[in-house]
Coordinates of C-alpha atoms in Angstrom, one line a residue:
Chain A
M1 CA 76.4 24.2 -37.4
K2 CA 73.6 25.7 -37.4
V3 CA 70.1 25.6 -36.1
S4 CA 66.5 27.5 -36.5
A5 CA 64.2 27.1 -33.5
P6 CA 61.1 28.6 -34.3
A7 CA 58.1 30.5 -32.8
T8 CA 56.0 28.8 -31.4
I9 CA 52.3 29.7 -29.9
A10 CA 52.1 27.8 -25.9
N11 CA 48.6 27.1 -24.6
F12 CA 46.5 27.0 -27.5
G13 CA 43.5 27.8 -25.6
P14 CA 42.8 25.6 -23.2
G15 CA 45.8 23.3 -23.3
F16 CA 47.8 25.4 -20.2
D17 CA 50.4 24.7 -19.5
V18 CA 49.8 21.5 -22.0
F19 CA 49.7 22.3 -25.8
G20 CA 52.0 23.5 -27.9
L21 CA 51.8 24.5 -32.2
C22 CA 54.8 25.2 -33.2
L23 CA 55.3 28.0 -36.4
D24 CA 56.5 27.8 -39.3
E25 CA 58.0 31.5 -38.9
P26 CA 59.6 33.6 -37.3
R27 CA 62.1 31.4 -36.3
D28 CA 66.0 32.2 -34.2
V29 CA 68.9 31.0 -36.5
I30 CA 72.0 30.3 -34.9
K31 CA 75.4 29.1 -35.7
V32 CA 77.8 27.4 -33.5
K33 CA 81.4 26.8 -33.5
E34 CA 84.2 25.4 -31.4
S35 CA 86.2 27.6 -29.8
D36 CA 88.7 28.5 -26.7
E37 CA 86.2 30.8 -25.2
V38 CA 82.0 32.1 -24.4
M39 CA 81.5 34.0 -27.3
V40 CA 78.1 35.9 -28.3
E41 CA 77.1 38.4 -31.0
V42 CA 73.7 38.9 -32.3
E43 CA 71.4 40.0 -35.1
G44 CA 68.6 40.8 -35.2
F45 CA 66.3 42.1 -32.5
N46 CA 67.8 43.0 -28.8
V47 CA 68.3 40.1 -26.2
P48 CA 72.0 40.2 -24.2
E49 CA 75.5 39.3 -25.7
D50 CA 76.8 37.9 -21.8
P51 CA 76.5 34.6 -22.6
E52 CA 75.5 34.7 -18.6
K53 CA 72.6 36.2 -19.9
N54 CA 71.6 35.2 -23.3
V55 CA 69.0 32.4 -22.6
A56 CA 70.9 30.6 -25.8
S57 CA 74.4 30.7 -24.5
I58 CA 72.8 29.7 -20.9
S59 CA 71.4 27.0 -22.2
A60 CA 74.0 25.7 -24.5
L61 CA 76.3 26.4 -21.3
A62 CA 74.2 24.1 -19.7
L63 CA 74.0 20.7 -21.8
L64 CA 78.7 21.5 -22.0
K65 CA 77.6 21.4 -18.0
M66 CA 75.3 18.4 -17.6
L67 CA 77.7 16.2 -20.4
K68 CA 80.8 17.3 -18.1
A69 CA 81.7 18.5 -21.7
E70 CA 85.2 21.1 -20.9
M71 CA 85.3 23.5 -24.1
G72 CA 84.5 26.8 -25.2
F73 CA 82.5 28.6 -28.6
R74 CA 81.3 31.3 -30.7
M75 CA 77.4 31.5 -30.7
K76 CA 75.8 33.6 -33.7
I77 CA 72.3 34.0 -33.3
I78 CA 70.1 35.9 -36.0
K79 CA 67.5 36.7 -33.4
G80 CA 64.1 36.7 -35.7
I81 CA 61.6 36.4 -32.7
R82 CA 60.5 39.8 -31.4
P83 CA 61.5 38.8 -27.1
K84 CA 58.3 38.8 -24.9
S85 CA 56.0 38.4 -27.5
G86 CA 54.4 35.7 -26.5
L87 CA 56.0 33.5 -29.3
G88 CA 57.8 31.2 -27.5
S89 CA 61.1 33.7 -28.2
S90 CA 63.4 32.5 -25.5
G91 CA 61.5 29.0 -25.4
A92 CA 63.3 29.0 -29.3
S93 CA 66.8 30.9 -28.5
A94 CA 66.2 28.0 -26.1
L95 CA 66.3 24.9 -27.5
G96 CA 68.1 26.9 -30.5
G97 CA 71.0 27.2 -28.3
A98 CA 71.5 23.9 -27.4
L99 CA 70.6 21.6 -29.0
A100 CA 73.4 23.8 -31.9
L101 CA 75.5 21.9 -28.9
A102 CA 74.4 18.6 -29.1
K103 CA 74.5 18.6 -32.8
L104 CA 78.3 19.5 -32.5
L105 CA 78.8 17.6 -29.7
G106 CA 77.2 14.5 -31.4
V107 CA 74.9 14.5 -28.6
E108 CA 70.6 12.8 -29.3
N109 CA 69.3 12.2 -26.4
R110 CA 66.5 14.6 -26.6
E111 CA 65.2 15.1 -22.5
L112 CA 68.5 15.9 -22.0
I113 CA 68.9 18.6 -25.1
I114 CA 66.5 19.7 -23.1
K115 CA 66.7 19.9 -19.8
A116 CA 69.4 22.3 -21.2
A117 CA 66.8 24.2 -22.5
L118 CA 64.9 24.7 -19.3
E119 CA 67.6 26.2 -18.4
G120 CA 67.6 28.8 -20.1
E121 CA 63.5 29.1 -19.9
K122 CA 64.2 29.1 -16.3
A123 CA 66.6 32.8 -17.1
A124 CA 64.1 34.3 -18.6
S125 CA 60.4 33.6 -17.3
G126 CA 61.1 33.0 -13.5
S127 CA 60.2 29.3 -15.1
A128 CA 60.9 25.8 -16.2
H129 CA 58.3 25.9 -18.5
G130 CA 58.2 23.0 -21.8
D131 CA 55.7 24.2 -23.5
N132 CA 57.2 26.5 -25.9
I133 CA 60.4 24.6 -25.8
V134 CA 58.6 20.9 -26.6
P135 CA 57.0 22.4 -30.0
S136 CA 59.9 24.0 -31.1
L137 CA 61.9 21.0 -30.9
F138 CA 59.1 18.2 -32.3
G139 CA 57.2 20.9 -34.2
G140 CA 53.8 20.3 -35.8
F141 CA 50.8 20.0 -32.2
T142 CA 52.1 18.6 -29.4
I143 CA 50.4 17.8 -25.9
L144 CA 52.5 18.1 -22.4
K145 CA 52.5 15.0 -20.7
S146 CA 55.8 14.8 -18.5
L147 CA 59.7 16.6 -18.9
S148 CA 60.3 14.6 -16.6
P149 CA 60.5 11.8 -17.8
L150 CA 59.6 13.2 -21.0
E151 CA 55.9 12.4 -21.8
V152 CA 55.4 14.3 -25.4
F153 CA 52.6 13.3 -27.9
K154 CA 53.0 15.0 -31.1
L155 CA 50.1 15.3 -34.0
D156 CA 51.0 15.5 -37.7
V157 CA 48.7 18.9 -38.2
S158 CA 48.6 20.7 -41.0
F159 CA 46.8 24.3 -41.8
K160 CA 47.4 28.1 -42.1
L161 CA 47.1 30.6 -38.8
V162 CA 47.3 34.2 -38.3
I163 CA 48.8 35.7 -35.8
V164 CA 48.5 39.1 -34.2
L165 CA 51.3 40.4 -32.4
P166 CA 50.6 44.1 -30.7
K167 CA 53.4 46.7 -29.5
V168 CA 52.4 46.3 -25.9
E169 CA 54.7 43.5 -23.3
V170 CA 53.5 41.2 -21.0
S171 CA 56.0 40.3 -18.3
T172 CA 55.8 36.0 -18.1
K173 CA 56.8 36.4 -14.8
R174 CA 54.0 38.0 -13.7
A175 CA 51.0 36.6 -16.2
R176 CA 52.4 33.1 -14.1
A177 CA 52.5 35.2 -11.1
V178 CA 48.3 36.3 -10.8
L179 CA 47.6 32.6 -11.3
P180 CA 46.0 30.6 -8.4
R181 CA 47.1 28.0 -7.1
Y182 CA 43.2 26.0 -7.1
V183 CA 40.9 26.5 -9.6
P184 CA 37.3 25.3 -9.5
L185 CA 36.5 21.4 -10.5
S186 CA 34.0 22.2 -12.2
D187 CA 36.7 25.0 -14.7
A188 CA 38.8 22.2 -14.1
V189 CA 36.4 20.2 -15.8
R190 CA 35.1 23.0 -18.5
N191 CA 39.5 23.1 -19.7
L192 CA 39.0 19.0 -19.5
A193 CA 36.1 18.7 -21.2
L194 CA 37.5 21.3 -24.2
A195 CA 40.5 20.3 -24.7
S196 CA 40.5 17.0 -25.8
A197 CA 37.3 17.9 -28.0
L198 CA 40.3 19.8 -29.3
I199 CA 42.6 17.3 -29.6
S200 CA 39.5 14.8 -31.7
A201 CA 38.9 18.1 -33.5
L202 CA 42.6 18.3 -34.9
K203 CA 43.5 14.6 -35.1
E204 CA 40.5 14.8 -37.7
G205 CA 41.5 17.9 -39.0
D206 CA 38.6 19.6 -38.4
I207 CA 40.0 23.3 -37.7
E208 CA 36.7 24.3 -38.2
K209 CA 35.8 22.6 -34.9
A210 CA 39.2 23.1 -33.4
G211 CA 39.1 26.2 -33.9
K212 CA 34.9 26.8 -31.9
L213 CA 37.4 24.9 -28.5
L214 CA 39.9 26.8 -27.4
D215 CA 37.6 28.9 -24.9
D216 CA 40.3 28.9 -21.5
Y217 CA 39.3 28.7 -18.1
L218 CA 42.5 28.6 -16.0
A219 CA 44.0 31.3 -17.2
I220 CA 43.3 33.8 -19.5
P221 CA 40.0 34.8 -16.8
Y222 CA 42.2 35.2 -14.5
R223 CA 45.4 37.8 -16.7
K224 CA 42.6 40.3 -18.0
P225 CA 44.2 42.8 -15.7
L226 CA 46.7 42.1 -18.2
I227 CA 45.6 42.1 -21.6
P228 CA 42.8 44.9 -20.5
W229 CA 42.4 44.4 -24.9
F230 CA 41.8 40.9 -24.5
D231 CA 37.8 41.0 -25.5
N232 CA 37.7 43.6 -27.6
V233 CA 40.6 41.6 -29.6
R234 CA 38.8 38.9 -30.0
R235 CA 35.3 39.7 -30.5
A236 CA 37.0 41.2 -33.6
A237 CA 38.1 38.3 -35.0
L238 CA 34.9 36.3 -34.1
E239 CA 33.4 38.9 -36.3
S240 CA 35.1 39.2 -39.4
G241 CA 33.9 35.4 -39.8
A242 CA 36.7 33.4 -37.4
Y243 CA 36.6 30.2 -36.5
G244 CA 38.1 30.8 -32.8
V245 CA 40.8 33.4 -31.9
S246 CA 42.7 33.0 -28.3
L247 CA 46.7 34.6 -26.0
S248 CA 49.5 33.2 -27.6
G249 CA 51.1 31.2 -24.8
S250 CA 50.4 34.4 -22.2
G251 CA 50.6 37.1 -24.5
P252 CA 50.4 39.9 -26.2
A253 CA 50.5 37.9 -29.5
M254 CA 47.3 37.2 -30.0
F255 CA 46.1 33.7 -33.1
A256 CA 43.0 33.2 -34.6
L257 CA 42.4 30.1 -37.2
G258 CA 39.5 30.6 -40.2
E259 CA 38.9 30.9 -44.1
D260 CA 39.3 34.2 -44.4
L261 CA 43.1 35.1 -42.3
G262 CA 44.3 37.9 -43.3
D263 CA 41.1 40.0 -43.3
I264 CA 40.7 37.8 -39.6
G265 CA 44.3 40.0 -39.3
K266 CA 43.5 43.5 -40.5
A267 CA 40.1 43.1 -38.0
M268 CA 42.4 42.4 -34.9
V269 CA 45.8 45.1 -35.5
E270 CA 41.9 47.5 -36.3
A271 CA 40.4 46.0 -32.5
F272 CA 44.0 46.6 -30.8
E273 CA 43.7 50.7 -32.6
N274 CA 41.4 51.5 -31.7
E275 CA 42.5 50.7 -27.7
G276 CA 45.8 52.7 -28.9
I277 CA 48.1 50.0 -29.6
G278 CA 49.8 49.4 -33.1
A279 CA 49.8 46.2 -34.2
E280 CA 50.8 44.1 -37.2
Y281 CA 49.8 40.9 -38.3
F282 CA 51.5 37.6 -40.3
I283 CA 50.2 34.4 -41.8
T284 CA 51.8 31.6 -41.3
K285 CA 50.9 27.7 -40.8
V286 CA 52.1 24.6 -38.6
G287 CA 56.0 23.8 -38.6
G288 CA 57.8 21.5 -39.1
G289 CA 60.1 21.8 -35.6
A290 CA 63.1 22.6 -35.8
K291 CA 66.4 22.2 -38.8
C292 CA 69.8 22.0 -37.9
S293 CA 72.4 21.9 -40.8
D294 CA 76.1 21.8 -40.6
V295 CA 76.6 25.3 -41.2
Chain B
M1 CA 8.6 -1.3 -28.9
K2 CA 11.8 -2.9 -27.3
V3 CA 14.7 -0.3 -26.2
S4 CA 18.3 -1.7 -25.0
A5 CA 20.3 0.1 -23.0
P6 CA 24.0 -0.5 -22.7
A7 CA 26.1 -0.3 -19.8
T8 CA 29.4 2.6 -19.7
I9 CA 31.9 3.5 -17.6
A10 CA 31.9 7.3 -16.6
N11 CA 35.2 9.1 -16.3
F12 CA 37.6 6.6 -18.0
G13 CA 40.2 7.7 -15.8
P14 CA 41.0 11.3 -16.9
G15 CA 38.3 12.6 -18.2
F16 CA 35.9 13.1 -14.2
D17 CA 32.7 14.2 -15.8
V18 CA 33.5 14.1 -18.8
F19 CA 34.0 10.9 -20.9
G20 CA 32.0 8.3 -21.6
L21 CA 32.6 4.9 -22.8
C22 CA 29.3 2.5 -24.4
L23 CA 29.6 -1.6 -23.3
D24 CA 28.0 -3.9 -24.9
E25 CA 27.3 -5.7 -22.0
P26 CA 24.8 -5.7 -19.3
R27 CA 22.5 -4.1 -21.4
D28 CA 18.6 -3.0 -20.6
V29 CA 16.5 -3.8 -21.9
I30 CA 13.2 -2.1 -22.2
K31 CA 9.2 -2.5 -23.5
V32 CA 7.0 -0.3 -23.6
K33 CA 3.6 0.3 -24.5
E34 CA 0.7 3.0 -24.9
S35 CA -2.1 3.1 -22.7
D36 CA -4.4 4.4 -20.2
E37 CA -2.7 4.3 -17.2
V38 CA 1.1 3.5 -15.8
M39 CA 1.8 1.0 -15.4
V40 CA 5.4 -0.8 -14.2
E41 CA 6.5 -3.9 -14.1
V42 CA 10.5 -5.5 -13.6
E43 CA 12.2 -8.4 -13.2
G44 CA 16.0 -9.4 -12.8
F45 CA 17.7 -7.0 -10.9
N46 CA 15.3 -5.0 -7.7
V47 CA 14.2 -1.5 -8.7
P48 CA 10.8 0.1 -8.0
E49 CA 8.4 -0.6 -9.9
D50 CA 5.8 2.3 -8.3
P51 CA 6.1 4.1 -10.9
E52 CA 7.0 7.8 -9.6
K53 CA 10.5 6.1 -8.4
N54 CA 10.6 4.0 -11.2
V55 CA 13.9 5.6 -12.9
A56 CA 13.4 4.8 -16.8
S57 CA 9.2 6.2 -15.7
I58 CA 10.8 8.9 -14.1
S59 CA 11.9 9.9 -17.6
A60 CA 9.4 8.6 -20.2
L61 CA 6.6 10.4 -17.8
A62 CA 9.6 13.8 -18.1
L63 CA 9.8 13.2 -21.7
L64 CA 6.1 12.7 -22.2
K65 CA 5.5 16.7 -19.5
M66 CA 7.6 18.2 -21.9
L67 CA 6.2 17.0 -25.4
K68 CA 2.6 18.2 -23.5
A69 CA 1.9 14.0 -24.4
E70 CA -1.6 13.0 -22.4
M71 CA -1.1 9.2 -22.6
G72 CA -0.1 6.2 -20.8
F73 CA 2.4 3.3 -20.7
R74 CA 2.3 -0.2 -19.7
M75 CA 6.3 -0.7 -19.5
K76 CA 8.4 -3.5 -18.4
I77 CA 12.4 -3.4 -18.1
I78 CA 14.4 -6.8 -17.9
K79 CA 16.7 -5.1 -14.9
G80 CA 20.2 -6.6 -16.0
I81 CA 22.9 -4.1 -15.1
R82 CA 23.1 -4.5 -11.3
P83 CA 22.0 -1.0 -9.9
K84 CA 24.7 1.1 -8.0
S85 CA 27.4 -0.7 -9.6
G86 CA 29.4 1.8 -11.3
L87 CA 28.6 0.9 -14.6
G88 CA 25.7 3.3 -15.7
S89 CA 22.3 1.7 -13.8
S90 CA 20.4 3.8 -13.6
G91 CA 21.9 6.2 -16.2
A92 CA 20.6 3.4 -18.5
S93 CA 17.6 3.1 -17.1
A94 CA 16.5 6.5 -17.6
L95 CA 17.7 6.5 -21.5
G96 CA 16.1 3.8 -21.8
G97 CA 13.3 4.6 -20.0
A98 CA 13.1 8.1 -22.5
L99 CA 14.2 6.4 -25.6
A100 CA 11.4 4.4 -25.9
L101 CA 8.4 7.1 -25.0
A102 CA 10.3 9.1 -27.9
K103 CA 10.4 6.5 -31.0
L104 CA 6.7 4.7 -29.6
L105 CA 5.5 9.2 -30.1
G106 CA 8.0 9.1 -33.4
V107 CA 10.6 12.0 -31.0
E108 CA 14.1 12.0 -32.7
N109 CA 15.3 14.8 -31.3
R110 CA 18.2 13.4 -29.0
E111 CA 18.6 16.6 -26.8
L112 CA 15.8 16.8 -25.6
I113 CA 15.5 12.4 -25.4
I114 CA 18.8 12.9 -22.5
K115 CA 16.8 16.0 -21.1
A116 CA 14.3 13.1 -19.8
A117 CA 16.7 11.1 -19.1
L118 CA 18.5 13.3 -16.9
E119 CA 14.6 14.2 -14.8
G120 CA 16.1 10.1 -14.3
E121 CA 19.3 10.2 -13.3
K122 CA 18.7 12.8 -11.7
A123 CA 16.4 10.7 -8.9
A124 CA 18.7 8.8 -8.9
S125 CA 21.6 9.8 -8.4
G126 CA 20.6 13.2 -6.5
S127 CA 22.3 14.9 -9.0
A128 CA 21.7 15.4 -13.1
H129 CA 24.8 14.2 -14.6
G130 CA 24.7 13.1 -18.0
D131 CA 27.8 10.8 -18.4
N132 CA 26.8 7.5 -18.0
I133 CA 23.3 7.9 -20.5
V134 CA 25.2 10.1 -23.5
P135 CA 27.4 6.9 -24.0
S136 CA 24.9 4.9 -23.7
L137 CA 22.7 7.3 -26.0
F138 CA 26.6 7.4 -28.4
G139 CA 27.7 4.5 -28.1
G140 CA 31.4 4.0 -28.8
F141 CA 33.5 6.8 -26.4
T142 CA 32.1 10.5 -25.4
I143 CA 32.8 13.6 -24.4
L144 CA 30.2 15.3 -23.4
K145 CA 31.8 19.3 -23.9
S146 CA 27.6 20.4 -22.9
L147 CA 24.6 18.6 -22.0
S148 CA 23.1 22.2 -23.3
P149 CA 23.0 22.6 -25.6
L150 CA 24.4 19.0 -26.7
E151 CA 27.8 18.8 -28.2
V152 CA 29.2 15.4 -28.0
F153 CA 32.4 14.5 -30.1
K154 CA 32.4 11.0 -30.1
L155 CA 35.2 9.2 -31.0
D156 CA 34.6 4.6 -32.4
V157 CA 36.9 3.1 -30.8
S158 CA 37.2 -1.4 -30.7
F159 CA 38.4 -2.9 -28.1
K160 CA 37.7 -5.3 -25.4
L161 CA 38.5 -4.1 -21.6
V162 CA 37.3 -6.8 -18.4
I163 CA 35.1 -5.7 -15.5
V164 CA 35.7 -6.3 -12.4
L165 CA 32.4 -6.3 -9.9
P166 CA 33.3 -6.6 -6.6
K167 CA 29.8 -7.3 -3.7
V168 CA 29.1 -3.6 -2.5
E169 CA 28.4 -0.6 -2.9
V170 CA 29.7 2.8 -3.3
S171 CA 27.3 5.3 -3.4
T172 CA 26.8 8.6 -6.2
K173 CA 25.2 10.8 -3.2
R174 CA 28.2 10.3 -0.9
A175 CA 30.8 9.6 -4.5
R176 CA 29.9 13.4 -5.2
A177 CA 29.9 15.1 -1.9
V178 CA 33.2 14.5 -0.9
L179 CA 34.7 15.7 -4.0
P180 CA 35.7 19.9 -3.2
R181 CA 34.4 23.2 -5.7
Y182 CA 38.4 24.3 -5.5
V183 CA 41.7 21.7 -7.4
P184 CA 45.2 23.0 -7.4
L185 CA 45.7 24.4 -11.0
S186 CA 48.4 21.2 -11.1
D187 CA 46.3 18.7 -10.8
A188 CA 43.9 20.2 -13.3
V189 CA 46.8 20.7 -15.7
R190 CA 47.4 16.9 -15.2
N191 CA 44.1 15.9 -16.4
L192 CA 43.9 18.2 -18.9
A193 CA 47.8 15.9 -20.0
L194 CA 46.6 12.8 -19.6
A195 CA 43.3 13.4 -20.5
S196 CA 44.5 15.2 -24.3
A197 CA 47.3 12.0 -24.4
L198 CA 44.6 9.6 -23.4
I199 CA 42.2 11.3 -26.9
S200 CA 45.3 10.9 -29.4
A201 CA 46.0 7.7 -28.7
L202 CA 42.2 5.9 -28.8
K203 CA 42.2 7.8 -32.0
E204 CA 44.8 5.9 -33.3
G205 CA 43.8 2.9 -31.7
D206 CA 46.8 3.1 -29.6
I207 CA 44.9 0.3 -26.4
E208 CA 47.8 0.2 -24.7
K209 CA 48.9 4.0 -24.7
A210 CA 45.6 5.2 -23.3
G211 CA 45.9 2.6 -20.4
K212 CA 48.5 4.0 -19.8
L213 CA 47.1 7.4 -19.5
L214 CA 44.4 6.0 -16.4
D215 CA 45.1 8.2 -13.8
D216 CA 43.3 10.8 -11.8
Y217 CA 43.9 13.4 -10.1
L218 CA 40.5 15.0 -9.6
A219 CA 37.8 12.4 -8.7
I220 CA 40.0 9.9 -7.6
P221 CA 41.7 11.2 -4.9
Y222 CA 38.7 12.0 -2.9
R223 CA 36.7 8.6 -2.5
K224 CA 40.2 7.2 -1.2
P225 CA 38.2 7.3 1.8
L226 CA 34.8 5.5 0.0
I227 CA 37.2 3.2 -1.5
P228 CA 39.8 1.6 0.5
W229 CA 40.1 -1.0 -1.4
F230 CA 41.2 1.1 -4.7
D231 CA 45.3 -0.2 -4.8
N232 CA 45.4 -2.7 -3.9
V233 CA 43.3 -3.8 -6.8
R234 CA 44.4 -1.4 -9.1
R235 CA 48.4 -2.8 -8.6
A236 CA 47.1 -6.0 -8.7
A237 CA 45.8 -4.9 -12.2
L238 CA 49.0 -4.0 -12.8
E239 CA 51.2 -6.5 -11.5
S240 CA 48.9 -9.6 -13.4
G241 CA 50.3 -7.6 -16.6
A242 CA 46.8 -4.6 -17.8
Y243 CA 48.9 -1.5 -19.5
G244 CA 46.1 0.3 -17.1
V245 CA 44.1 0.5 -14.6
S246 CA 40.7 3.0 -13.0
L247 CA 37.8 2.5 -11.8
S248 CA 34.3 3.4 -13.2
G249 CA 32.3 5.9 -12.9
S250 CA 32.4 6.7 -9.2
G251 CA 33.0 2.5 -8.5
P252 CA 33.0 -0.4 -6.7
A253 CA 33.2 -1.3 -10.6
M254 CA 36.4 -1.3 -11.8
F255 CA 37.9 -1.4 -15.0
A256 CA 41.0 -2.9 -17.1
L257 CA 42.7 -2.8 -20.4
G258 CA 45.4 -5.0 -21.2
E259 CA 46.0 -8.2 -23.4
D260 CA 45.1 -11.0 -20.9
L261 CA 41.7 -9.9 -20.0
G262 CA 41.3 -13.2 -18.1
D263 CA 44.2 -13.3 -15.5
I264 CA 43.7 -10.0 -14.9
G265 CA 39.9 -10.0 -14.2
K266 CA 41.6 -12.8 -11.8
A267 CA 43.8 -11.6 -10.0
M268 CA 41.7 -8.3 -9.4
V269 CA 38.9 -10.2 -7.8
E270 CA 41.6 -12.2 -5.8
A271 CA 42.6 -8.9 -4.3
F272 CA 39.0 -8.1 -3.1
E273 CA 38.8 -11.2 -1.8
N274 CA 42.3 -10.4 0.2
E275 CA 40.6 -7.4 0.8
G276 CA 37.2 -10.1 2.0
I277 CA 35.0 -8.2 -0.6
G278 CA 33.4 -10.8 -2.7
A279 CA 34.5 -10.1 -7.1
E280 CA 33.1 -11.4 -9.8
Y281 CA 34.7 -10.6 -13.5
F282 CA 34.1 -10.4 -16.9
I283 CA 35.5 -9.7 -20.4
T284 CA 33.0 -7.1 -22.6
K285 CA 33.5 -4.7 -25.3
V286 CA 32.9 -1.3 -26.3
G287 CA 29.1 -1.1 -28.2
G288 CA 27.3 0.5 -30.7
G289 CA 25.1 2.2 -27.8
A290 CA 21.1 2.2 -27.1
K291 CA 19.2 -0.2 -30.1
C292 CA 15.7 0.1 -30.1
S293 CA 12.5 -2.7 -32.3
D294 CA 9.3 -2.5 -31.8
V295 CA 8.8 -5.3 -30.1

């Protein structure tokens, strides 16, 4: 069984812990077959091969435990998503591991698969959040209302976007630790208005309008000390014609919507370099979610 | 000039201070003609006839001041929306007053009309909120992102709903005073998810799904002491088959979505009566916004 689980953008502007966008690229590919033992082999970006420490195998083992299935597996991970990039690297691996085992066992229950993947996500980032796992599974744009029971609203959207990936890391644990427990009611209202308007714009396929609604008052302001370059890179994107720009998840990756995505990407890379941070950009499009095939 | 300004439902479940729904009925009708003096005459529900205290004429005078127009007017108000009902009574009068004068003067600028109407709303409720004025002007379902500059996202929706109006009053000032300045981030996220999913459901015309998304964690929980009957009336609505039910604005009116709206209305009226509160229900539909005509 082979599963290809795509990278994702969590939060997507105003949708902290709720919105997720599935990307077409990059992807983690996870091949798995039944075995007497439990073994993990990794190609591509460096992640642990210890089955107790690898996010994909932790999720796979969690699924087996939930199903009370006693079996081993050999897992090969082609890790195409850079860890700690803000592109849902652990979420994709977690989903891929759980989904591969589920397919091997003929299990279709999405809620169960996500529940298992959350175990891997929790091990990687310290908290069991589904805002990368869910879009990586469903594809398109997702509104995560509830994990248990699983309530997801999916929007079929289609557009290209530019992703800029700097050579720095932002710890998801730390990015979560800096958030306050209470926020001003006025900020809650502002994000609610932005998020609602964004859904309306996306439903209408108006990407320019959607791009202008990517502000956030719930998470990014508190995370600024961890991403001191954010405002300058954002400004560079807007000045080069981006409709809008924001952080992908808790960063460091950023994304922008616009017309001339290459120009925008170059301007953002340059802005990172002005901060003394190497960066690269790539253009991708909204993806259709994890794909499974018999090897 | 004759303006008919409809009642509205502010908040509409999770959209505190952001969402508004325009109703087809009831309406305030405001007739106005140029005059040397400033005179207000009221029919229907009882509101002040003193031009300095009447919401519609305060808004009309505010518009004249903004336009530096020196003129008087005779205004006749047929007040069809019960004051302090939670159905945007002051918002409709405020909009009607400003809009009637604007039409008389050939002014089309919506932002200016709303700005003038906010003066009337402020006099009535103590704060200049636009979540009744905006849907009464635009019609349909509105997402109010910003008043200045005016940024409104309008959804063309079409459905019937039942409104239950109890014989109690809730002071908008007090309903606002009980709100906290800070709310849990987790509640902000829950409302954001509900509100976003609601927009998605409304865009799809799925009223059953929309009805199931009318919960609120930002305002109603804090307002419970002012609406001690809320939970019982809500339960009665759901038990009689409502898809969902919530408070209209800060109440006391409530509304419900569902199939058998008459049955739901009766059950809600009965629940109010069990609390010792008289109530009536009526069924209406989404309205198209304020209408203007030459008298």
